[in-house]
Coordinates of C-alpha atoms and ligand atoms in Angstrom, one line a residue:
Chain A
M27 CA -22.1 -8.4 -18.3
H28 CA -23.4 -5.5 -16.6
I29 CA -20.8 -3.1 -15.4
V30 CA -21.5 -0.1 -13.2
V31 CA -19.3 2.5 -12.6
C32 CA -20.0 5.2 -9.7
I33 CA -18.5 8.3 -10.1
K34 CA -18.7 12.0 -8.5
Q35 CA -19.0 15.1 -9.4
I36 CA -16.6 17.6 -7.5
L37 CA -15.2 20.9 -7.4
D38 CA -12.0 21.1 -9.9
P39 CA -9.3 19.5 -7.6
E40 CA -6.7 21.2 -10.2
I41 CA -7.2 25.0 -8.9
P42 CA -4.1 26.3 -7.7
P43 CA -4.0 26.9 -3.7
A44 CA -4.1 30.8 -4.1
R45 CA -7.7 30.3 -5.5
F46 CA -8.9 28.0 -3.1
Q47 CA -11.2 29.3 -0.2
V48 CA -13.4 27.7 2.3
D49 CA -16.5 28.8 4.5
P50 CA -15.5 27.9 7.7
S51 CA -19.1 28.2 8.7
A52 CA -20.3 26.0 6.2
R53 CA -17.4 23.6 6.5
Q54 CA -17.5 23.7 2.9
A55 CA -15.0 24.6 0.3
V56 CA -16.3 27.8 -1.8
R57 CA -17.3 27.2 -5.3
G58 CA -16.0 30.6 -6.6
S59 CA -14.7 30.3 -10.6
A60 CA -13.8 26.9 -9.9
G61 CA -15.3 24.3 -12.2
L62 CA -17.2 21.0 -11.5
V63 CA -15.6 17.8 -12.9
I64 CA -15.9 14.2 -12.4
S65 CA -13.1 13.2 -9.7
P66 CA -10.3 12.1 -11.6
F67 CA -9.8 8.9 -10.2
D68 CA -13.1 8.2 -11.0
E69 CA -12.5 9.0 -14.5
N70 CA -9.5 6.0 -14.7
A71 CA -12.7 3.5 -13.3
L72 CA -14.6 4.6 -16.0
E73 CA -12.2 4.6 -18.7
L74 CA -11.5 1.1 -17.4
G75 CA -14.9 0.0 -17.6
L76 CA -15.1 1.4 -21.0
Q77 CA -12.3 -0.7 -22.5
L78 CA -13.7 -3.7 -20.7
K79 CA -16.7 -3.0 -22.7
E80 CA -15.2 -2.5 -26.3
K81 CA -13.4 -5.8 -25.5
H82 CA -16.3 -7.9 -24.2
P83 CA -19.4 -7.8 -26.7
G84 CA -22.5 -7.6 -25.4
T85 CA -21.3 -5.7 -21.9
R86 CA -23.6 -3.1 -20.6
L87 CA -22.2 0.0 -19.0
T88 CA -24.1 2.0 -16.4
A89 CA -22.7 5.1 -14.8
V90 CA -24.1 6.0 -11.2
T91 CA -23.7 9.0 -9.1
M92 CA -25.5 10.5 -5.9
G93 CA -25.3 14.4 -5.9
D94 CA -27.7 17.2 -6.7
E95 CA -29.0 18.5 -10.1
E96 CA -25.6 19.8 -11.1
A97 CA -24.2 16.6 -11.3
V98 CA -26.3 15.7 -14.2
E99 CA -23.2 17.2 -16.2
A100 CA -21.3 14.3 -14.9
L101 CA -23.3 11.8 -16.4
R102 CA -23.7 13.5 -19.8
K103 CA -20.1 13.2 -20.1
A104 CA -20.3 9.5 -19.1
L105 CA -23.1 9.2 -21.6
A106 CA -21.0 10.7 -24.4
L107 CA -18.2 8.6 -23.5
G108 CA -20.3 5.4 -23.9
A109 CA -22.3 4.8 -20.9
D110 CA -25.5 3.1 -21.9
Q111 CA -27.2 4.3 -18.9
V112 CA -27.1 6.6 -16.1
V113 CA -28.7 7.1 -12.8
L114 CA -28.8 10.2 -10.5
A115 CA -29.5 9.5 -6.9
A116 CA -30.7 12.8 -5.2
D117 CA -32.6 13.5 -2.2
P118 CA -32.1 16.2 0.1
A119 CA -31.7 13.2 3.0
F120 CA -28.3 12.4 0.8
N121 CA -26.9 16.0 2.0
G122 CA -24.2 15.8 4.2
L123 CA -24.2 11.9 4.2
D124 CA -20.5 10.3 5.1
S125 CA -18.8 7.5 3.7
Y126 CA -21.2 5.0 5.1
G127 CA -24.4 6.9 3.9
T128 CA -22.8 7.1 0.5
A129 CA -22.0 3.4 0.0
R130 CA -25.6 2.5 1.4
V131 CA -27.1 4.7 -1.2
L132 CA -24.8 3.6 -4.1
A133 CA -25.4 0.0 -3.3
R134 CA -29.3 0.3 -3.3
C135 CA -28.8 1.7 -6.5
I136 CA -27.0 -1.2 -8.3
E137 CA -29.3 -3.4 -6.4
K138 CA -32.3 -1.5 -7.8
L139 CA -30.5 -1.9 -11.5
G140 CA -30.5 -5.6 -10.8
G141 CA -27.2 -5.8 -9.6
A142 CA -23.7 -5.8 -11.6
D143 CA -21.2 -8.3 -12.3
L144 CA -18.2 -5.8 -12.1
V145 CA -18.8 -2.8 -9.9
L146 CA -15.9 0.2 -10.6
F147 CA -15.1 3.2 -8.4
G148 CA -12.2 5.6 -8.0
R149 CA -9.9 4.8 -5.3
Q150 CA -10.8 8.1 -3.8
A151 CA -12.5 11.2 -4.2
G152 CA -10.4 14.3 -5.1
D153 CA -12.0 16.6 -2.8
W154 CA -12.6 15.0 0.7
D155 CA -10.1 12.2 -0.1
H156 CA -11.2 9.5 2.3
G157 CA -11.1 6.5 -0.2
L158 CA -14.1 4.8 1.7
V159 CA -17.0 4.3 -0.6
G160 CA -16.1 1.8 -2.9
S161 CA -15.1 -0.7 -0.3
L162 CA -17.9 0.3 1.9
A163 CA -20.4 -0.1 -0.8
A164 CA -19.0 -4.0 -1.7
E165 CA -19.8 -4.6 1.8
E166 CA -23.1 -3.6 1.8
L167 CA -23.5 -5.8 -1.7
A168 CA -21.7 -8.6 -0.1
I169 CA -19.2 -8.8 -3.0
P170 CA -15.5 -9.1 -2.4
C171 CA -13.7 -5.7 -3.3
V172 CA -10.1 -5.4 -4.8
T173 CA -8.4 -1.8 -4.1
L174 CA -6.0 0.6 -5.8
V175 CA -6.4 -1.4 -9.1
R176 CA -4.4 -0.5 -12.3
E177 CA -5.6 -3.1 -14.8
I178 CA -8.1 -5.3 -15.1
Q179 CA -8.5 -8.7 -17.4
M180 CA -11.7 -10.9 -17.9
D181 CA -12.2 -14.4 -19.3
G182 CA -15.8 -15.7 -18.8
D183 CA -16.4 -15.1 -15.1
G184 CA -12.7 -15.2 -14.0
V185 CA -11.1 -11.6 -13.0
R186 CA -7.6 -10.8 -12.9
L187 CA -6.6 -7.7 -11.7
V188 CA -3.0 -5.7 -11.2
R189 CA -3.3 -3.5 -8.0
E190 CA -0.7 -1.7 -6.1
G191 CA 0.7 -3.4 -3.6
E192 CA 3.6 -2.9 -0.9
G193 CA 7.1 -2.6 -2.9
G194 CA 5.7 -3.6 -6.2
V195 CA 2.4 -4.7 -7.7
D196 CA 0.1 -7.7 -6.2
V197 CA -1.9 -9.8 -8.9
I198 CA -5.4 -10.8 -7.9
A199 CA -7.7 -13.6 -9.5
G200 CA -11.3 -13.3 -8.5
R201 CA -14.8 -14.5 -9.9
L202 CA -17.5 -11.9 -10.9
P203 CA -19.6 -10.5 -8.9
L204 CA -16.6 -8.1 -7.9
A205 CA -16.0 -4.6 -6.9
A206 CA -12.9 -2.8 -7.7
T207 CA -11.4 0.7 -6.7
V208 CA -9.4 2.0 -9.3
T209 CA -6.1 3.9 -9.3
N210 CA -4.2 6.0 -11.8
A211 CA -2.1 4.2 -14.7
D212 CA -1.0 5.4 -18.4
S213 CA -3.2 2.7 -19.4
N214 CA -6.9 3.9 -17.8
Q215 CA -6.5 7.8 -18.7
I216 CA -9.9 8.8 -20.0
R217 CA -10.5 9.5 -23.5
F218 CA -11.5 12.6 -24.9
P219 CA -15.7 12.9 -25.8
K220 CA -16.2 13.9 -29.5
V221 CA -18.7 16.9 -30.0
R222 CA -21.4 15.0 -31.7
D223 CA -21.4 12.5 -29.1
M224 CA -21.7 15.2 -26.4
M225 CA -24.5 16.7 -28.5
L226 CA -26.4 13.4 -28.5
A227 CA -25.8 13.0 -24.8
R228 CA -28.2 15.4 -24.2
G229 CA -30.9 14.1 -25.8
K230 CA -30.4 10.8 -23.4
P231 CA -32.6 9.7 -20.7
I232 CA -31.3 10.3 -17.1
T233 CA -32.8 7.8 -14.3
R234 CA -33.5 9.3 -11.0
W235 CA -34.0 7.9 -8.0
S236 CA -35.1 9.4 -4.5
A237 CA -34.2 7.7 -1.2
Q238 CA -37.7 6.7 -1.5
D239 CA -37.6 5.0 -5.0
L240 CA -34.6 3.1 -3.3
G241 CA -36.4 1.9 -0.5
L242 CA -34.3 4.1 1.8
D243 CA -35.8 5.5 5.1
P244 CA -33.8 8.2 6.2
A245 CA -33.3 6.5 9.4
D246 CA -31.3 3.9 7.6
L247 CA -28.8 6.7 6.9
E248 CA -28.5 7.4 10.7
P249 CA -26.5 7.0 12.9
T250 CA -23.5 5.5 11.7
A251 CA -24.2 6.9 8.5
R252 CA -23.2 10.2 10.0
A253 CA -20.6 8.8 12.2
A254 CA -17.2 11.1 11.3
E255 CA -18.5 15.1 11.7
I256 CA -16.3 17.8 10.2
D257 CA -16.0 20.0 13.2
E258 CA -13.6 22.4 11.5
L259 CA -12.5 23.2 8.1
F260 CA -9.6 25.7 7.7
V261 CA -6.9 26.7 4.8
P262 CA -3.3 26.2 6.9
D263 CA -1.0 29.0 6.9
R264 CA 1.6 28.9 4.1
T265 CA 4.7 31.1 4.6
S266 CA 6.8 31.1 2.2
S267 CA 10.7 31.2 2.4
C268 CA 11.9 30.5 -0.8
Q269 CA 15.6 31.6 -1.7
F270 CA 15.9 32.2 -5.2
I271 CA 19.1 31.8 -7.3
D272 CA 20.0 34.2 -9.9
G273 CA 22.5 34.4 -12.7
E274 CA 22.7 35.6 -16.3
D275 CA 22.4 32.0 -17.8
G276 CA 21.6 28.2 -17.0
A277 CA 25.6 28.0 -16.2
E278 CA 25.7 30.5 -13.5
K279 CA 22.6 29.2 -12.2
A280 CA 23.8 26.0 -12.1
R281 CA 27.2 26.7 -10.5
K282 CA 25.4 28.8 -7.7
L283 CA 23.0 26.1 -7.1
V284 CA 25.6 23.7 -6.4
Q285 CA 27.8 26.2 -4.4
K286 CA 24.9 26.5 -2.2
L287 CA 24.0 23.1 -1.6
R288 CA 27.8 22.4 -0.4
E289 CA 27.3 25.0 1.7
L290 CA 24.2 23.3 3.2
K291 CA 26.2 20.1 3.4
L292 CA 24.0 18.2 0.9
L293 CA 26.6 17.6 -1.7
Chain B
M14 CA -10.1 5.0 30.1
A15 CA -9.1 4.8 26.4
K16 CA -7.3 2.3 25.1
V17 CA -5.4 2.8 21.7
L18 CA -4.7 0.0 19.5
A19 CA -1.9 0.4 16.8
F20 CA -1.6 -2.2 13.8
A21 CA 1.5 -3.7 12.4
L22 CA 0.5 -5.5 9.3
T23 CA 4.0 -7.3 8.4
G24 CA 3.3 -10.1 5.9
S25 CA 6.5 -12.0 6.0
G26 CA 8.8 -8.8 5.7
P27 CA 10.2 -6.7 9.0
L28 CA 8.1 -4.4 11.0
P29 CA 7.3 -1.3 9.1
Q30 CA 8.8 1.9 9.9
S31 CA 5.1 3.1 10.4
T32 CA 4.7 0.9 13.7
Y33 CA 7.3 3.1 15.5
E34 CA 5.2 6.3 14.5
L35 CA 2.0 4.6 15.4
L36 CA 3.3 3.7 18.9
G37 CA 4.2 7.5 19.0
G38 CA 0.9 8.5 18.3
A39 CA -1.1 6.4 20.3
R40 CA 1.2 6.8 23.1
A41 CA 0.3 10.6 23.2
V42 CA -3.5 9.8 22.7
A43 CA -3.5 7.3 25.7
D44 CA -0.9 9.4 28.0
A45 CA -3.5 12.5 27.7
A46 CA -6.3 10.1 28.7
G47 CA -4.6 8.1 31.2
G48 CA -5.2 5.4 29.0
Q49 CA -3.3 2.3 27.3
V50 CA -1.0 1.5 24.3
H51 CA -1.7 -1.9 22.6
L52 CA -0.2 -2.9 19.5
A53 CA -1.1 -5.8 17.3
V54 CA 1.4 -7.5 15.1
L55 CA -0.3 -9.5 12.3
G56 CA 1.9 -11.5 10.1
A57 CA 3.7 -14.7 9.5
G58 CA 6.7 -15.6 11.6
V59 CA 6.3 -12.6 13.8
A60 CA 7.7 -13.9 17.2
G61 CA 11.3 -12.5 16.3
K62 CA 9.9 -8.9 15.1
I63 CA 8.6 -7.5 18.6
G64 CA 11.7 -7.2 20.5
D65 CA 11.8 -3.3 21.1
L66 CA 8.3 -2.7 20.7
A67 CA 7.9 -2.0 24.6
A68 CA 10.5 0.7 24.4
H69 CA 8.9 2.2 21.9
G70 CA 5.6 2.8 23.7
A71 CA 3.6 -0.5 23.8
D72 CA 1.8 -1.6 26.7
R73 CA 0.4 -4.8 25.5
I74 CA 1.3 -6.7 22.4
L75 CA -0.9 -8.8 20.7
V76 CA 0.5 -11.5 18.4
V77 CA -1.6 -13.0 15.2
D78 CA 0.9 -15.3 13.9
S79 CA -0.5 -17.1 10.9
E80 CA 1.2 -18.6 7.8
H81 CA -1.9 -17.1 6.1
L82 CA -0.6 -13.7 6.8
A83 CA 2.3 -14.3 4.9
V84 CA 1.3 -12.4 2.2
Y85 CA -1.6 -9.4 2.2
H86 CA -4.9 -10.6 1.9
P87 CA -8.0 -8.7 2.8
D88 CA -9.8 -11.7 4.0
A89 CA -6.8 -13.2 6.1
Y90 CA -6.1 -10.0 7.5
L91 CA -9.3 -8.8 8.4
A92 CA -10.1 -11.8 10.4
A93 CA -6.7 -11.2 12.4
A94 CA -7.6 -7.4 12.9
R95 CA -10.9 -8.4 14.0
A96 CA -9.5 -10.9 16.7
A97 CA -7.1 -8.3 17.6
A98 CA -9.5 -6.0 18.3
E99 CA -11.7 -7.9 20.0
A100 CA -8.8 -9.2 22.5
S101 CA -7.9 -5.7 22.9
G102 CA -11.1 -4.3 23.4
A103 CA -9.6 -0.7 22.2
D104 CA -12.0 2.2 21.6
V105 CA -9.3 4.1 18.8
L106 CA -8.0 1.6 16.3
L107 CA -4.9 3.3 14.4
L108 CA -3.6 1.7 10.9
P109 CA -0.6 2.7 9.0
G110 CA -1.4 4.6 5.6
D111 CA 0.3 2.2 3.3
T112 CA -1.6 0.0 0.8
R113 CA -2.4 -2.2 3.6
G114 CA -3.6 -0.1 5.8
R115 CA -5.7 1.6 3.4
D116 CA -7.2 -1.5 2.1
L117 CA -8.1 -2.6 5.5
A118 CA -10.0 0.3 7.3
P119 CA -13.1 0.3 5.7
R120 CA -13.7 -3.7 5.9
L121 CA -12.4 -3.4 9.6
G122 CA -14.6 -0.1 10.3
Y123 CA -17.8 -1.9 8.6
H124 CA -17.4 -4.8 10.6
L125 CA -17.0 -3.1 13.6
R126 CA -19.4 -0.6 12.9
A127 CA -16.9 2.2 13.9
G128 CA -16.6 5.5 12.3
I129 CA -13.4 5.8 10.0
V130 CA -10.9 8.8 8.9
T131 CA -8.4 8.2 6.5
D132 CA -5.3 9.8 5.5
C133 CA -4.8 11.6 9.4
V134 CA -2.1 13.7 9.8
A135 CA -2.8 14.3 13.7
L136 CA -4.3 13.2 16.5
E137 CA -5.8 15.7 19.2
A138 CA -6.4 14.8 22.5
S139 CA -8.1 16.7 24.8
P140 CA -10.4 16.4 27.8
D141 CA -13.4 16.7 25.5
G142 CA -12.4 13.8 23.3
L143 CA -10.3 13.0 20.5
R144 CA -10.0 14.8 17.1
F145 CA -8.4 13.9 14.0
V146 CA -6.7 16.1 11.6
K147 CA -7.0 15.3 7.9
P148 CA -6.0 17.5 4.8
V149 CA -8.8 17.9 2.7
Y150 CA -9.0 19.0 -1.1
G151 CA -5.7 17.7 -1.7
G152 CA -4.3 19.3 0.9
K153 CA -5.6 22.8 0.2
A154 CA -7.4 22.7 3.5
M155 CA -7.4 21.0 6.9
A156 CA -10.4 19.4 8.6
R157 CA -10.7 18.8 12.4
I158 CA -13.2 15.4 12.7
T159 CA -14.9 14.2 15.3
V160 CA -16.1 10.3 15.3
R161 CA -18.9 9.9 17.0
T162 CA -19.3 5.8 17.2
D163 CA -18.1 4.1 20.5
R164 CA -15.2 2.7 18.3
K165 CA -13.2 4.7 16.1
V166 CA -10.7 3.5 13.2
A167 CA -7.8 5.6 11.5
V168 CA -5.6 5.4 9.1
M169 CA -2.2 7.8 9.7
R170 CA -0.8 9.0 7.0
Q171 CA 3.2 7.8 6.8
R172 CA 5.5 10.3 8.3
S173 CA 3.0 12.4 10.3
L174 CA 3.5 10.9 13.7
D175 CA 7.0 11.2 15.4
P176 CA 8.1 7.9 17.0
R177 CA 8.8 8.1 21.1
A178 CA 12.5 7.9 22.2
P179 CA 12.8 4.2 23.1
D180 CA 13.0 3.9 26.9
P181 CA 14.4 0.3 27.4
S182 CA 12.9 0.1 30.9
R183 CA 9.7 -0.2 29.5
R184 CA 7.7 -3.6 29.7
A185 CA 5.0 -5.0 27.9
E186 CA 2.8 -8.0 28.2
V187 CA 2.8 -10.2 25.0
L188 CA -0.1 -12.0 24.0
N189 CA -0.9 -14.5 21.4
V190 CA -4.2 -14.0 19.7
E191 CA -5.7 -16.9 17.7
A192 CA -7.6 -16.1 14.8
A193 CA -9.8 -18.4 12.7
I194 CA -8.5 -17.9 9.1
D195 CA -9.5 -20.2 6.4
P196 CA -8.2 -19.6 3.0
S197 CA -10.9 -21.7 1.6
T198 CA -13.3 -19.0 2.4
F199 CA -11.3 -16.5 0.4
R200 CA -13.1 -14.7 -2.5
T201 CA -10.0 -13.6 -4.0
Q202 CA -6.6 -15.0 -4.3
V203 CA -3.3 -13.5 -4.4
V204 CA -1.6 -15.1 -7.4
D205 CA 1.8 -13.0 -7.6
H206 CA 3.7 -10.3 -6.5
I207 CA 6.0 -8.7 -8.8
S208 CA 8.4 -6.3 -7.2
E209 CA 9.1 -2.7 -8.2
E210 CA 12.3 -2.7 -10.2
T211 CA 14.6 -0.6 -8.6
T212 CA 18.3 -0.4 -9.9
G213 CA 19.2 1.4 -6.9
I214 CA 18.0 2.7 -3.5
R215 CA 14.2 2.5 -2.9
L216 CA 12.5 5.9 -3.3
E217 CA 11.1 5.7 0.0
D218 CA 14.6 5.2 1.7
A219 CA 16.3 7.7 -0.5
P220 CA 18.1 10.4 1.3
V221 CA 18.0 12.4 -2.1
V222 CA 15.3 12.4 -4.5
V223 CA 15.3 14.1 -8.2
S224 CA 11.7 13.9 -9.2
G225 CA 10.4 15.3 -12.6
G226 CA 6.9 16.3 -13.7
R227 CA 4.7 17.4 -17.0
G228 CA 7.2 20.0 -17.6
L229 CA 9.8 17.8 -18.7
G230 CA 7.9 17.2 -21.7
G231 CA 8.9 13.5 -22.2
P232 CA 10.3 10.5 -21.1
E233 CA 14.0 11.1 -22.1
P234 CA 14.9 13.8 -19.8
F235 CA 14.1 11.5 -17.1
K236 CA 17.4 9.2 -18.3
Q237 CA 19.5 13.1 -17.0
L238 CA 17.4 12.8 -13.8
E239 CA 18.2 9.3 -13.4
E240 CA 21.9 10.4 -13.9
L241 CA 21.8 13.0 -11.6
A242 CA 20.2 10.9 -8.5
R243 CA 22.7 8.1 -9.1
L244 CA 25.7 10.8 -9.0
L245 CA 23.9 12.3 -5.6
G246 CA 23.2 8.6 -4.1
G247 CA 19.6 8.9 -4.6
A248 CA 16.4 7.9 -6.5
V249 CA 13.8 9.3 -9.1
G250 CA 10.4 10.2 -8.3
A251 CA 7.8 11.9 -10.5
S252 CA 4.5 13.9 -10.5
R253 CA 1.2 12.2 -11.4
A254 CA 1.1 14.0 -14.5
A255 CA 4.5 12.4 -15.3
V256 CA 3.2 8.6 -14.5
D257 CA -0.2 9.6 -16.4
A258 CA 1.7 10.1 -19.5
G259 CA 3.7 6.8 -19.3
W260 CA 7.2 8.6 -19.1
V261 CA 7.8 6.7 -15.9
P262 CA 6.2 3.6 -13.9
P263 CA 3.6 4.3 -11.4
S264 CA 6.3 3.1 -8.7
C265 CA 7.6 6.6 -8.9
Q266 CA 4.6 8.9 -8.2
V267 CA 5.3 11.0 -5.1
G268 CA 2.1 12.6 -3.4
Q269 CA -1.0 12.0 -1.4
T270 CA -1.8 8.7 -3.7
G271 CA 1.9 7.8 -4.6
K272 CA 5.0 7.6 -2.1
V273 CA 5.2 9.6 0.9
I274 CA 8.8 10.2 1.4
G275 CA 11.3 12.3 3.7
P276 CA 14.5 12.6 1.9
D277 CA 17.1 15.3 3.0
L278 CA 17.2 16.9 -0.7
Y279 CA 14.2 16.9 -2.9
L280 CA 15.0 18.3 -6.3
A281 CA 11.7 19.1 -8.2
I282 CA 12.2 19.9 -12.2
G283 CA 9.1 20.9 -14.1
I284 CA 6.5 20.0 -11.4
S285 CA 4.2 22.9 -10.6
G286 CA 3.7 21.9 -7.0
A287 CA 0.1 20.8 -7.0
S288 CA -1.3 20.4 -3.5
Q289 CA -1.7 16.7 -4.0
H290 CA 2.1 16.4 -4.9
L291 CA 3.2 18.2 -2.1
A292 CA 1.4 15.9 0.5
G293 CA 3.8 13.5 -0.7
I294 CA 7.0 15.9 0.6
T295 CA 5.9 17.5 3.5
G296 CA 8.7 15.6 5.4
A297 CA 11.4 16.6 2.8
K298 CA 14.1 18.7 4.7
T299 CA 15.6 20.6 1.8
I300 CA 13.6 21.5 -1.4
V301 CA 15.0 22.7 -4.6
A302 CA 12.5 23.7 -7.6
I303 CA 13.7 24.1 -11.3
N304 CA 10.4 25.9 -12.8
K305 CA 10.3 28.1 -15.7
D306 CA 7.2 29.8 -13.8
E307 CA 7.8 32.3 -11.4
Q308 CA 4.5 32.1 -9.8
A309 CA 4.2 28.0 -10.0
P310 CA 3.3 27.0 -6.5
I311 CA 6.2 24.7 -5.7
F312 CA 8.0 28.2 -5.0
G313 CA 5.6 28.4 -2.0
V314 CA 7.4 25.4 -0.3
A315 CA 10.9 25.2 -1.7
H316 CA 13.8 26.3 0.4
I317 CA 15.9 27.0 -2.7
G318 CA 14.5 28.3 -6.3
V319 CA 15.8 28.2 -9.4
V320 CA 13.3 29.8 -12.2
A321 CA 14.7 28.8 -15.5
D322 CA 14.2 26.6 -18.4
Y323 CA 15.4 23.1 -17.0
R324 CA 17.0 22.4 -20.4
E325 CA 19.3 25.5 -19.9
V326 CA 20.2 24.5 -16.2
L327 CA 20.3 20.6 -16.0
P328 CA 23.2 19.8 -18.3
H329 CA 25.1 22.2 -16.4
L330 CA 24.0 21.0 -13.0
L331 CA 24.5 17.4 -14.3
E332 CA 28.3 18.6 -15.2
E333 CA 28.9 20.5 -12.0
V334 CA 27.7 17.6 -10.1
R335 CA 29.8 15.0 -11.8
A336 CA 33.0 17.4 -11.5
A337 CA 32.5 17.4 -7.6
R338 CA 32.2 13.7 -7.3
A339 CA 35.5 12.9 -9.8
Ligands
FAD404 C1 -7.1 12.6 -5.9 C2 -6.1 13.4 -6.5 C3 -4.9 12.8 -6.0 C4 -3.8 12.8 -6.7 N1 -2.6 12.7 -6.2 C5 -1.1 13.2 -7.0 C6 0.0 12.4 -6.5 O1 -0.1 11.7 -5.7 N2 1.0 13.2 -6.9 C7 1.2 14.0 -7.7 O2 2.1 14.4 -8.0 N3 -0.3 14.3 -8.3 C8 -1.5 14.0 -7.9 N4 -2.4 14.4 -8.3 C9 -2.2 15.4 -9.5 C10 -2.2 16.7 -9.0 O3 -3.3 17.3 -9.0 C11 -1.5 17.2 -10.2 O4 -2.3 17.4 -11.5 C12 -0.1 16.9 -10.7 O5 0.6 16.9 -9.6 C13 0.8 17.9 -11.9 O6 1.6 17.3 -12.3 P1 2.8 18.2 -12.7 O7 3.2 19.2 -11.7 O8 3.8 17.3 -13.1 O9 2.4 19.0 -13.6 P2 2.2 20.7 -14.4 O10 0.8 21.1 -13.0 O11 1.3 20.2 -15.5 O12 3.1 21.3 -14.1 C14 4.5 21.2 -14.8 C15 5.2 22.4 -14.8 O13 6.3 22.2 -15.1 C16 6.7 23.9 -15.8 N5 7.6 23.6 -16.9 C17 7.1 23.5 -18.1 N6 8.1 23.5 -18.9 C18 9.3 23.7 -18.1 C19 11.0 23.7 -18.7 N7 11.0 23.6 -20.0 N8 11.6 24.2 -17.5 C20 11.1 24.4 -16.2 N9 9.7 24.2 -15.9 C21 9.2 23.7 -16.9 C22 5.8 24.5 -15.8 O14 5.5 26.0 -15.3 C23 4.5 23.8 -14.4 O15 4.8 24.3 -13.5 C24 -3.9 14.1 -7.7 C25 -4.7 14.6 -8.0 C26 -6.1 14.6 -7.7 C27 -7.3 15.1 -8.0

């Protein structure tokens, strides 16, 4: 079995708002002192893929990213965690692509890899939060896609997936090949790479593909590929109006809080 | 002339609350452009559900009623949504930000060759066209987005649009739309649905939500949160960190990728207030935060703040509330 996990490197989404800035003219976040990380839901997808690889001997796992040279770090982490092969799709023509364009690039990478039985994505990237690329790439590949998946079990080419639904979870049955977008659960928290594996990953090869390698004409990435345009990016005003409850100890604070809630008719 | 088509993805259940929100938003956009509001109601046994939709702003109601729409299946709903979009001829399509709308949007957009914006919180109509407002970077920034394609698909975050006050004098034309739904072509099957176990009131409907985060340090303290929630007639929520740690089920997660709630009272205990968490509580009327770090971002949105180790406050709080209830 061949599993492909698509990952995106993003600005650390956990940096506090106070340290977050945008460049309004470039319509981009300012990097500042923030680190670059694999988008958290992509890590959930990677972990799910790694668990399936361990459970089903003979499985190959490939991590693919579209990004610039810095994104190599994300791929090295994937290698350290157990990916067999990694691909970086990089080309100036890929700059500023929207979800359609990104999906097309990733789909071409998967085709060039000889296809995949299971393609995993994070449910949405933690920077632009669109949540579209996985489903769109599956459309490009003409394979079914199950979204918001927490767990996957395989039996031959049969697959059972547990996905978030309305008011509970849906259990879905499907057949390979199939794509899934993954959401967080306690069972798919990313493992920690071992220092030794991090070292070894430095020496492993990285496959680099350009638009030309992928048979993509820049015209293929237009015009729907740039359908959604960011006109404006801004940081909203945050005015705080927090009323703090003071007190000598926990008991007094609790008492005053209850009193306050009573005044507000919330109790 | 702009036609806006809102979707109600009902399954076999009642009309989702989001239907009224989408109608409110669609009405504002259509009115600004002298256009029309269409509503597609997709589901099984839909007939009895469309009673008050004209009053809430629909000019035309497109009904796709099929037994194959009783549970949400992407292939079935895609066929139904395409048929409704075709029959309507709308240029702006609005989907609800629940698990169904999020799943359907990229599929529908792909097949209609439409640009897509997800997790929108506002629609800005002007003579120059329509702009979609969407939080990005987990809510730390906002983007105004223009979609260049003729047809546009937007997924609206729940509770971000206001329903219209109903006008009983309004009338709508009701149209039945046939969709070719053939289950033998479905590429996946929905084999089971496991409902969230709710001992009490649903998180989305609760007037009071008591939420815990990583600061609680383990699953045990959630028992106290449960008791507090029960006493207050509310439900327990959590941050993603508490879910990821396995302390509470994922159904408790509040936030951008969890539940979007609007309780009268939201109590955040041991939650730092990451922007992605706050995205789920922008509709909360009063927010109370208990956190030992006075710099925690949660205090930036809280109305009432208690800077303390929760272990020193919570037992007393429980006692006070128990006494008040007795
Ligand atoms: C794309 C994306 C989507 C996300 N979606 C969501 C989402 O839907 N919902 C969500 O919640 N998160 C979401 N997150 C994660 C989010 O960024 C934060 O990581 C998460 O909300 C942090 O949870 P927390 O506040 O419980 O933990 P922390 O940030 O670790 O905060 C714990 C807090 O507890 C306080 N504390 C510690 N001990 C005590 C004590 N004894 N008494 C009182 N206070 C104490 C600390 O001061 C701290 O403020 C998302 C992230 C990404 C990237």
